[in-house]
mmCIF file of C-alpha atoms in Angstrom:
data_model
loop_
_atom_site.group_PDB
_atom_site.id
_atom_site.type_symbol
_atom_site.label_atom_id
_atom_site.label_comp_id
_atom_site.label_asym_id
_atom_site.label_seq_id
_atom_site.Cartn_x
_atom_site.Cartn_y
_atom_site.Cartn_z
ATOM 1 C CA UNK A 18 -16.048 1.206 35.612
ATOM 2 C CA UNK A 19 -13.982 2.003 38.671
ATOM 3 C CA UNK A 20 -15.990 5.176 39.862
ATOM 4 C CA UNK A 21 -19.032 3.032 39.644
ATOM 5 C CA UNK A 22 -18.105 0.540 41.509
ATOM 6 C CA UNK A 23 -16.976 3.521 44.454
ATOM 7 C CA UNK A 24 -20.006 4.103 44.150
ATOM 8 C CA UNK A 25 -21.732 0.845 44.822
ATOM 9 C CA UNK A 26 -19.472 -0.284 46.998
ATOM 10 C CA UNK A 27 -16.650 1.850 48.111
ATOM 11 C CA UNK A 28 -12.636 3.179 47.447
ATOM 12 C CA UNK A 29 -10.861 0.371 48.100
ATOM 13 C CA UNK A 30 -12.752 -1.824 45.090
ATOM 14 C CA UNK A 31 -12.528 1.288 42.986
ATOM 15 C CA UNK A 32 -8.438 1.012 43.969
ATOM 16 C CA UNK A 33 -7.838 -1.905 42.975
ATOM 17 C CA UNK A 34 -9.956 -2.228 39.931
ATOM 18 C CA UNK A 35 -8.461 0.635 38.713
ATOM 19 C CA UNK A 36 -4.666 -1.306 39.761
ATOM 20 C CA UNK A 37 -5.777 -4.372 37.935
ATOM 21 C CA UNK A 38 -6.421 -2.395 34.571
ATOM 22 C CA UNK A 39 -3.494 -0.423 34.626
ATOM 23 C CA UNK A 40 -1.627 -4.221 35.397
ATOM 24 C CA UNK A 41 -3.105 -5.517 32.063
ATOM 25 C CA UNK A 42 -2.773 -2.393 29.849
ATOM 26 C CA UNK A 43 0.693 -2.283 30.629
ATOM 27 C CA UNK A 44 1.881 -6.083 30.337
ATOM 28 C CA UNK A 45 -0.699 -7.007 28.103
ATOM 29 C CA UNK A 46 -2.229 -3.721 25.452
ATOM 30 C CA UNK A 47 1.353 -2.257 25.354
ATOM 31 C CA UNK A 48 3.540 -4.949 25.340
ATOM 32 C CA UNK A 49 1.543 -6.747 21.919
ATOM 33 C CA UNK A 50 1.331 -3.082 20.517
ATOM 34 C CA UNK A 51 5.065 -2.345 20.855
ATOM 35 C CA UNK A 52 5.921 -6.219 20.003
ATOM 36 C CA UNK A 53 3.612 -5.981 16.215
ATOM 37 C CA UNK A 54 4.622 -2.230 15.344
ATOM 38 C CA UNK A 55 8.531 -3.099 15.775
ATOM 39 C CA UNK A 56 7.829 -6.651 13.740
ATOM 40 C CA UNK A 57 6.497 -3.658 10.880
ATOM 41 C CA UNK A 58 9.215 -2.034 11.454
ATOM 42 C CA UNK A 59 11.709 -5.270 10.794
ATOM 43 C CA UNK A 60 9.451 -5.859 8.295
ATOM 44 C CA UNK A 61 9.936 -2.906 6.546
ATOM 45 C CA UNK A 62 12.888 -1.717 7.130
ATOM 46 C CA UNK A 63 14.705 -4.326 8.572
ATOM 47 C CA UNK A 64 16.058 -2.577 11.678
ATOM 48 C CA UNK A 65 16.745 -4.888 14.480
ATOM 49 C CA UNK A 66 13.228 -5.396 16.186
ATOM 50 C CA UNK A 67 14.528 -4.170 19.951
ATOM 51 C CA UNK A 68 15.577 -0.929 17.955
ATOM 52 C CA UNK A 69 12.096 -0.538 16.408
ATOM 53 C CA UNK A 70 10.330 -1.504 19.407
ATOM 54 C CA UNK A 71 12.696 1.409 21.450
ATOM 55 C CA UNK A 72 12.503 4.146 18.769
ATOM 56 C CA UNK A 73 8.296 3.328 18.598
ATOM 57 C CA UNK A 74 8.219 3.699 22.432
ATOM 58 C CA UNK A 75 10.687 6.696 22.442
ATOM 59 C CA UNK A 76 8.547 8.488 19.785
ATOM 60 C CA UNK A 77 5.356 7.811 21.504
ATOM 61 C CA UNK A 78 6.524 8.977 24.567
ATOM 62 C CA UNK A 79 8.067 12.150 22.831
ATOM 63 C CA UNK A 80 4.636 12.590 20.342
ATOM 64 C CA UNK A 81 2.502 12.264 23.519
ATOM 65 C CA UNK A 82 4.170 14.946 26.053
ATOM 66 C CA UNK A 83 4.456 17.165 23.558
ATOM 67 C CA UNK A 84 1.332 17.110 21.956
ATOM 68 C CA UNK A 85 -0.310 15.937 24.587
ATOM 69 C CA UNK A 86 -3.627 14.307 24.623
ATOM 70 C CA UNK A 87 -5.233 16.896 21.852
ATOM 71 C CA UNK A 88 -2.601 15.389 19.404
ATOM 72 C CA UNK A 89 -2.972 11.814 20.822
ATOM 73 C CA UNK A 90 -7.589 12.254 20.234
ATOM 74 C CA UNK A 91 -6.127 14.158 16.678
ATOM 75 C CA UNK A 92 -4.431 11.262 15.687
ATOM 76 C CA UNK A 93 -7.072 8.842 16.913
ATOM 77 C CA UNK A 94 -9.510 10.575 14.353
ATOM 78 C CA UNK A 95 -7.107 10.576 11.261
ATOM 79 C CA UNK A 96 -6.242 6.993 12.029
ATOM 80 C CA UNK A 97 -10.258 5.720 12.281
ATOM 81 C CA UNK A 98 -11.091 7.917 8.833
ATOM 82 C CA UNK A 99 -8.154 6.158 7.282
ATOM 83 C CA UNK A 100 -9.161 2.766 8.493
ATOM 84 C CA UNK A 101 -12.655 3.187 6.794
ATOM 85 C CA UNK A 102 -11.451 4.132 4.029
ATOM 86 C CA UNK A 103 -9.070 1.981 3.381
ATOM 87 C CA UNK A 104 -11.569 -0.716 4.037
ATOM 88 C CA UNK A 105 -13.704 0.830 1.372
ATOM 89 C CA UNK A 106 -10.789 0.979 -0.977
ATOM 90 C CA UNK A 107 -9.779 -2.945 -0.455
ATOM 91 C CA UNK A 108 -13.232 -3.930 -0.728
ATOM 92 C CA UNK A 109 -13.786 -2.032 -3.833
ATOM 93 C CA UNK A 110 -10.687 -3.634 -5.297
ATOM 94 C CA UNK A 111 -10.941 -7.594 -4.277
ATOM 95 C CA UNK A 112 -14.128 -7.643 -5.751
ATOM 96 C CA UNK A 113 -13.172 -5.980 -8.747
ATOM 97 C CA UNK A 114 -10.158 -8.129 -9.064
ATOM 98 C CA UNK A 115 -12.757 -11.578 -8.201
ATOM 99 C CA UNK A 116 -14.317 -10.098 -11.200
ATOM 100 C CA UNK A 117 -11.328 -9.900 -13.653
ATOM 101 C CA UNK A 118 -11.435 -5.742 -13.641
ATOM 102 C CA UNK A 119 -15.952 -5.864 -14.430
ATOM 103 C CA UNK A 120 -16.281 -3.207 -11.401
ATOM 104 C CA UNK A 121 -17.267 -4.291 -8.164
ATOM 105 C CA UNK A 122 -21.090 -4.905 -8.103
ATOM 106 C CA UNK A 123 -19.874 -8.129 -10.756
ATOM 107 C CA UNK A 124 -17.768 -9.336 -8.641
ATOM 108 C CA UNK A 125 -19.851 -9.294 -5.562
ATOM 109 C CA UNK A 126 -22.612 -11.548 -7.502
ATOM 110 C CA UNK A 127 -20.091 -13.589 -8.465
ATOM 111 C CA UNK A 128 -18.946 -13.802 -5.088
ATOM 112 C CA UNK A 129 -22.565 -14.326 -4.388
ATOM 113 C CA UNK A 130 -22.784 -16.849 -7.129
ATOM 114 C CA UNK A 131 -19.229 -18.974 -5.849
ATOM 115 C CA UNK A 132 -20.051 -18.745 -2.190
ATOM 116 C CA UNK A 133 -24.012 -18.128 -1.395
ATOM 117 C CA UNK A 134 -23.509 -20.221 1.180
ATOM 118 C CA UNK A 135 -21.517 -18.044 3.385
ATOM 119 C CA UNK A 136 -24.361 -15.377 3.457
ATOM 120 C CA UNK A 137 -27.257 -17.177 4.852
ATOM 121 C CA UNK A 138 -27.263 -14.985 7.706
ATOM 122 C CA UNK A 139 -27.736 -11.377 5.795
ATOM 123 C CA UNK A 140 -29.631 -12.901 2.160
ATOM 124 C CA UNK A 141 -31.528 -16.039 2.977
ATOM 125 C CA UNK A 142 -35.502 -15.411 3.362
ATOM 126 C CA UNK A 143 -35.597 -18.171 5.699
ATOM 127 C CA UNK A 144 -33.617 -17.636 7.960
ATOM 128 C CA UNK A 145 -32.625 -13.456 7.562
ATOM 129 C CA UNK A 146 -33.633 -11.280 10.618
ATOM 130 C CA UNK A 147 -35.838 -9.130 9.046
ATOM 131 C CA UNK A 148 -37.913 -11.867 7.268
ATOM 132 C CA UNK A 149 -38.818 -13.602 10.241
ATOM 133 C CA UNK A 150 -41.027 -10.881 12.795
ATOM 134 C CA UNK A 151 -42.786 -14.112 14.336
ATOM 135 C CA UNK A 152 -39.544 -15.620 15.913
ATOM 136 C CA UNK A 153 -39.489 -12.155 18.468
ATOM 137 C CA UNK A 154 -43.348 -11.629 18.833
ATOM 138 C CA UNK A 155 -44.813 -14.715 20.349
ATOM 139 C CA UNK A 156 -48.598 -15.231 20.523
ATOM 140 C CA UNK A 157 -48.708 -17.208 23.477
ATOM 141 C CA UNK A 158 -46.832 -17.149 26.400
ATOM 142 C CA UNK A 159 -46.239 -21.595 26.095
ATOM 143 C CA UNK A 160 -43.493 -20.266 23.191
ATOM 144 C CA UNK A 161 -41.330 -18.727 25.787
ATOM 145 C CA UNK A 162 -40.080 -22.218 26.846
ATOM 146 C CA UNK A 163 -39.287 -23.002 23.342
ATOM 147 C CA UNK A 164 -37.897 -19.582 20.999
ATOM 148 C CA UNK A 165 -34.021 -19.153 21.674
ATOM 149 C CA UNK A 166 -33.532 -15.169 22.716
ATOM 150 C CA UNK A 167 -31.046 -14.386 19.934
ATOM 151 C CA UNK A 168 -28.908 -10.999 20.391
ATOM 152 C CA UNK A 169 -30.548 -10.626 23.776
ATOM 153 C CA UNK A 170 -33.346 -9.644 22.725
ATOM 154 C CA UNK A 171 -36.770 -10.913 24.562
ATOM 155 C CA UNK A 172 -40.030 -12.039 23.262
ATOM 156 C CA UNK A 173 -43.110 -9.674 22.531
ATOM 157 C CA UNK A 174 -46.276 -10.588 23.281
ATOM 158 C CA UNK A 175 -49.102 -9.846 20.556
ATOM 159 C CA UNK A 176 -51.835 -8.086 22.463
ATOM 160 C CA UNK A 177 -54.487 -9.605 19.506
ATOM 161 C CA UNK A 178 -53.943 -13.366 21.096
ATOM 162 C CA UNK A 179 -53.705 -11.793 24.972
ATOM 163 C CA UNK A 180 -56.400 -10.987 24.827
ATOM 164 C CA UNK A 181 -56.275 -6.836 26.860
ATOM 165 C CA UNK A 182 -52.542 -7.825 27.543
ATOM 166 C CA UNK A 183 -50.169 -5.089 26.061
ATOM 167 C CA UNK A 184 -46.929 -5.035 24.731
ATOM 168 C CA UNK A 185 -44.379 -5.592 26.911
#
């Protein structure tokens, strides 16, 4: 983004945005991550919060310095794979637990029966995104003023009703 702004405006805007994002990262993102990491260490080990935060910061610093950006990138890859795998396992276990051990599909069926209104957006035939193309394909230009622009989808004009006008 800073490079784009430099091309669009000048180097001063790039520098201002770079400094702004650095300050936001250090005082918002990094502090919250360090606090939550220290809280996790405190909860698991009983170690003092300040000591946990300091240990976490020293470990991250040494890991980044000695391992370099490649080590940080590889760690991110491993973490993403573990998060996805863990999410799938937790979903399976939760659905299996709902069914009382009868399986995750049975648990999902029970969940649909007990909380059907929570799935209206994706399962209800009347409101489903895929079952109502008429919401997004306007047959008349007057429909544009009355149709909502959902998810940024612009209306498409149907050429059969508009004569020789092509789809946009």
